[in-house]
């Protein structure tokens, strides 16, 4: 049962461009929405996270936009760099341990 | 400080063999999680410990999977009679807080163990 749907599956962006990855969730009980970045051979690393009481959170070049009524949230990477090339996972959790991940987006930033 | 470490990093097992995967969480982290990540997919929850107590094992796919954390630090995920469908990366994550803490959500992942069953 896929509770978090992520798109696109892959994304190619030119250096300096904006990368946008979208996620949609089903369960309104989710109360924490993180984004993870994963490089090949490494574990996922927490990038940025948001709670449903705010509509936007920005940390450096990374911004999460959250639409509670639409049950959607997105990651925007401004001024994308080749070093940002990785797989990005959105996730949603509720309570203590129930973290559900999207299927991932493979981002390639071309120099 | 040291992050979450896992060993071995790679494991090849013949079908039917038993395997044991180890996770060393960040020192002092109360919560520990195991995930299974199939190729090209996101991690899927297997089980969760708070200290030595296994509070949730609902994600374990079969009774061939067993996890323990006897002293509330290092954890071992054991898979008995491995099958080809068990081939995946097994990720361990730890978190500093227990069930009552919001920081519980901030999970720190290890590099994973890639299991290949032939």
Tab-separated table of C-alpha atoms in Angstrom:
chain	number	residue	atom	x	y	z
A	1	UNK	CA	0.000	0.000	0.000
A	2	UNK	CA	1.775	3.108	-1.261
A	3	UNK	CA	0.852	5.942	1.040
A	4	UNK	CA	3.314	8.456	-0.417
A	5	UNK	CA	3.456	8.968	-4.180
A	6	UNK	CA	6.463	10.760	-5.625
A	7	UNK	CA	7.073	12.249	-9.050
A	8	UNK	CA	8.870	12.463	-11.356
A	9	UNK	CA	10.838	9.244	-11.305
A	10	UNK	CA	13.809	11.017	-12.864
A	11	UNK	CA	14.680	14.616	-13.562
A	12	UNK	CA	17.393	16.306	-15.598
A	13	UNK	CA	18.129	19.963	-14.915
A	14	UNK	CA	20.763	22.346	-16.212
A	15	UNK	CA	23.209	23.862	-13.756
A	16	UNK	CA	21.684	26.947	-12.208
A	17	UNK	CA	18.137	25.801	-12.868
A	18	UNK	CA	15.366	24.949	-10.433
A	19	UNK	CA	14.674	21.309	-9.598
A	20	UNK	CA	11.140	20.517	-8.443
A	21	UNK	CA	10.054	17.190	-6.996
A	22	UNK	CA	6.492	16.509	-5.927
A	23	UNK	CA	4.887	14.206	-3.403
A	24	UNK	CA	1.319	13.404	-2.478
A	25	UNK	CA	0.103	11.562	0.579
A	26	UNK	CA	-3.134	9.915	1.563
A	27	UNK	CA	-3.209	9.679	5.328
A	28	UNK	CA	-4.190	12.947	7.010
A	29	UNK	CA	-2.715	11.665	10.274
A	30	UNK	CA	0.815	12.227	8.945
A	31	UNK	CA	2.414	15.072	10.874
A	32	UNK	CA	6.018	15.208	9.694
A	33	UNK	CA	7.271	15.435	6.126
A	34	UNK	CA	11.031	15.071	5.564
A	35	UNK	CA	13.074	14.961	2.407
A	36	UNK	CA	16.106	12.718	2.212
A	37	UNK	CA	19.045	12.845	-0.193
A	38	UNK	CA	20.823	9.624	-1.090
A	39	UNK	CA	24.069	9.224	-2.988
A	40	UNK	CA	25.049	5.850	-4.498
A	41	UNK	CA	26.358	3.474	-1.869
A	42	UNK	CA	25.268	5.705	0.990
A	43	UNK	CA	22.323	5.767	3.313
A	44	UNK	CA	19.670	8.484	3.012
A	45	UNK	CA	20.599	11.770	4.688
A	46	UNK	CA	17.993	14.134	6.090
A	47	UNK	CA	17.897	17.279	3.967
A	48	UNK	CA	14.966	19.336	5.210
A	49	UNK	CA	11.645	18.651	6.900
A	50	UNK	CA	8.340	20.386	7.531
A	51	UNK	CA	5.334	20.000	9.779
A	52	UNK	CA	1.768	20.649	8.530
A	53	UNK	CA	1.316	23.837	10.536
A	54	UNK	CA	3.468	25.808	8.073
A	55	UNK	CA	3.149	26.161	4.312
A	56	UNK	CA	6.788	26.715	3.447
A	57	UNK	CA	10.227	26.115	4.891
A	58	UNK	CA	13.478	27.296	3.383
A	59	UNK	CA	17.007	26.226	4.205
A	60	UNK	CA	19.632	27.649	1.897
A	61	UNK	CA	18.871	26.576	-1.671
A	62	UNK	CA	16.267	24.022	-0.527
A	63	UNK	CA	12.606	24.885	0.008
A	64	UNK	CA	9.661	22.711	0.960
A	65	UNK	CA	6.221	23.907	-0.088
A	66	UNK	CA	3.324	22.261	1.726
A	67	UNK	CA	-0.346	22.246	0.704
A	68	UNK	CA	-2.352	20.631	3.471
A	69	UNK	CA	-5.715	20.790	1.731
A	70	UNK	CA	-4.346	19.115	-1.385
A	71	UNK	CA	-2.258	16.675	0.667
A	72	UNK	CA	0.783	17.545	-1.409
A	73	UNK	CA	4.261	18.806	-0.728
A	74	UNK	CA	7.211	19.567	-2.912
A	75	UNK	CA	10.951	20.137	-2.793
A	76	UNK	CA	12.464	23.007	-4.739
A	77	UNK	CA	16.210	23.153	-5.266
A	78	UNK	CA	17.252	26.598	-6.425
A	79	UNK	CA	20.432	27.216	-8.420
A	80	UNK	CA	20.881	23.473	-8.895
A	81	UNK	CA	24.488	22.262	-8.958
A	82	UNK	CA	26.086	19.094	-10.334
A	83	UNK	CA	26.850	18.126	-6.730
A	84	UNK	CA	23.094	17.970	-6.110
A	85	UNK	CA	22.866	14.983	-8.455
A	86	UNK	CA	21.459	12.227	-6.238
A	87	UNK	CA	18.252	10.370	-5.502
A	88	UNK	CA	15.741	12.288	-3.429
A	89	UNK	CA	13.071	10.663	-1.290
A	90	UNK	CA	10.092	12.324	0.288
A	91	UNK	CA	8.630	10.711	3.363
A	92	UNK	CA	5.766	11.122	5.781
A	93	UNK	CA	5.360	9.930	9.320
A	94	UNK	CA	2.959	10.046	12.211
A	95	UNK	CA	3.419	9.325	15.849
A	96	UNK	CA	6.639	7.620	16.704
A	97	UNK	CA	7.927	5.307	14.083
A	98	UNK	CA	5.656	4.984	11.087
A	99	UNK	CA	7.828	6.568	8.380
A	100	UNK	CA	6.629	5.957	4.802
A	101	UNK	CA	8.893	6.802	1.880
A	102	UNK	CA	8.171	7.713	-1.708
A	103	UNK	CA	9.766	5.702	-4.491
A	104	UNK	CA	12.459	8.301	-5.122
A	105	UNK	CA	13.491	10.771	-7.825
A	106	UNK	CA	16.835	10.474	-9.520
A	107	UNK	CA	18.074	14.003	-10.139
A	108	UNK	CA	20.819	14.746	-12.638
A	109	UNK	CA	22.180	18.272	-12.852
A	110	UNK	CA	24.085	18.842	-16.078
A	111	UNK	CA	27.053	21.215	-15.965
B	1	UNK	CA	31.110	12.252	16.003
B	2	UNK	CA	30.667	8.848	14.444
B	3	UNK	CA	27.507	8.176	12.536
B	4	UNK	CA	25.534	4.975	12.223
B	5	UNK	CA	27.709	2.114	11.041
B	6	UNK	CA	26.652	-1.186	9.534
B	7	UNK	CA	28.498	-4.375	8.795
B	8	UNK	CA	29.127	-6.110	6.589
B	9	UNK	CA	28.663	-3.600	3.789
B	10	UNK	CA	28.140	-6.396	1.288
B	11	UNK	CA	26.957	-9.933	1.826
B	12	UNK	CA	26.455	-12.693	-0.695
B	13	UNK	CA	24.518	-15.686	0.557
B	14	UNK	CA	23.407	-18.855	-1.112
B	15	UNK	CA	19.717	-19.543	-0.992
B	16	UNK	CA	18.877	-21.263	2.261
B	17	UNK	CA	21.754	-19.803	4.263
B	18	UNK	CA	21.257	-17.749	7.412
B	19	UNK	CA	22.697	-14.234	7.589
B	20	UNK	CA	23.240	-11.724	10.381
B	21	UNK	CA	23.508	-8.002	9.731
B	22	UNK	CA	24.878	-5.654	12.370
B	23	UNK	CA	24.027	-2.053	13.177
B	24	UNK	CA	25.960	0.251	15.487
B	25	UNK	CA	23.766	3.292	16.142
B	26	UNK	CA	24.951	6.725	17.139
B	27	UNK	CA	26.019	6.603	20.775
B	28	UNK	CA	23.185	7.509	23.109
B	29	UNK	CA	20.430	7.205	20.519
B	30	UNK	CA	17.385	5.651	22.095
B	31	UNK	CA	15.529	4.563	18.988
B	32	UNK	CA	16.703	2.217	16.261
B	33	UNK	CA	15.003	1.298	13.019
B	34	UNK	CA	15.579	-1.288	10.304
B	35	UNK	CA	14.466	-0.721	6.716
B	36	UNK	CA	14.624	-2.782	3.549
B	37	UNK	CA	15.387	-0.930	0.323
B	38	UNK	CA	14.799	-2.752	-2.939
B	39	UNK	CA	16.629	-1.562	-6.030
B	40	UNK	CA	15.149	1.695	-7.296
B	41	UNK	CA	12.708	1.984	-4.424
B	42	UNK	CA	12.388	3.904	-1.218
B	43	UNK	CA	13.165	2.318	2.143
B	44	UNK	CA	10.417	0.209	3.654
B	45	UNK	CA	10.031	-0.078	7.413
B	46	UNK	CA	10.845	-3.421	8.994
B	47	UNK	CA	11.067	-2.945	12.751
B	48	UNK	CA	11.658	-0.421	15.528
B	49	UNK	CA	13.372	-0.561	18.926
B	50	UNK	CA	13.232	1.830	21.811
B	51	UNK	CA	16.267	0.909	23.882
B	52	UNK	CA	16.168	-2.889	24.079
B	53	UNK	CA	12.420	-3.165	23.570
B	54	UNK	CA	11.150	-4.077	20.135
B	55	UNK	CA	8.036	-1.912	19.966
B	56	UNK	CA	7.014	-2.571	16.387
B	57	UNK	CA	7.873	-5.459	14.109
B	58	UNK	CA	4.925	-5.127	11.784
B	59	UNK	CA	7.123	-4.619	8.727
B	60	UNK	CA	9.070	-7.863	8.995
B	61	UNK	CA	8.035	-9.754	5.843
B	62	UNK	CA	8.068	-13.241	7.316
B	63	UNK	CA	8.978	-15.232	10.396
B	64	UNK	CA	12.380	-15.846	8.792
B	65	UNK	CA	13.288	-12.287	9.797
B	66	UNK	CA	14.307	-11.613	13.370
B	67	UNK	CA	15.847	-8.556	14.999
B	68	UNK	CA	17.293	-7.953	18.434
B	69	UNK	CA	18.933	-5.203	20.440
B	70	UNK	CA	19.706	-6.940	23.743
B	71	UNK	CA	21.600	-4.129	25.488
B	72	UNK	CA	19.866	-1.188	23.902
B	73	UNK	CA	22.753	-0.245	21.634
B	74	UNK	CA	23.999	-2.578	18.872
B	75	UNK	CA	21.294	-4.336	16.899
B	76	UNK	CA	21.359	-7.431	14.720
B	77	UNK	CA	18.945	-8.304	11.944
B	78	UNK	CA	18.928	-12.011	11.230
B	79	UNK	CA	17.432	-13.629	8.174
B	80	UNK	CA	17.021	-17.376	8.225
B	81	UNK	CA	16.862	-19.610	5.164
B	82	UNK	CA	17.456	-16.696	2.801
B	83	UNK	CA	15.455	-16.499	-0.414
B	84	UNK	CA	16.205	-14.593	-3.620
B	85	UNK	CA	13.467	-12.094	-2.844
B	86	UNK	CA	15.423	-11.108	0.277
B	87	UNK	CA	18.070	-9.494	-1.945
B	88	UNK	CA	18.035	-5.795	-1.068
B	89	UNK	CA	19.894	-3.131	0.854
B	90	UNK	CA	19.147	-3.284	4.569
B	91	UNK	CA	19.330	0.117	6.206
B	92	UNK	CA	19.613	0.879	9.873
B	93	UNK	CA	18.690	4.272	11.322
B	94	UNK	CA	18.857	5.686	14.812
B	95	UNK	CA	17.162	8.605	16.499
B	96	UNK	CA	17.964	10.453	19.697
B	97	UNK	CA	14.508	10.537	21.246
B	98	UNK	CA	11.923	8.081	22.444
B	99	UNK	CA	8.240	7.909	21.631
B	100	UNK	CA	7.410	11.088	23.468
B	101	UNK	CA	9.921	13.262	21.663
B	102	UNK	CA	9.264	15.103	18.425
B	103	UNK	CA	12.929	14.593	17.582
B	104	UNK	CA	12.121	10.953	17.103
B	105	UNK	CA	11.246	11.763	13.546
B	106	UNK	CA	14.838	12.795	12.786
B	107	UNK	CA	16.361	9.523	11.775
B	108	UNK	CA	20.029	9.162	10.900
B	109	UNK	CA	20.796	6.377	8.475
B	110	UNK	CA	23.778	4.099	8.119
B	111	UNK	CA	25.270	3.193	4.722
B	112	UNK	CA	23.354	-0.065	4.552
B	113	UNK	CA	24.241	-3.693	3.920
B	114	UNK	CA	23.683	-4.910	0.384
B	115	UNK	CA	22.490	-8.511	0.560
B	116	UNK	CA	22.564	-10.625	-2.566
B	117	UNK	CA	21.032	-14.074	-2.402
B	118	UNK	CA	22.138	-16.396	-5.206
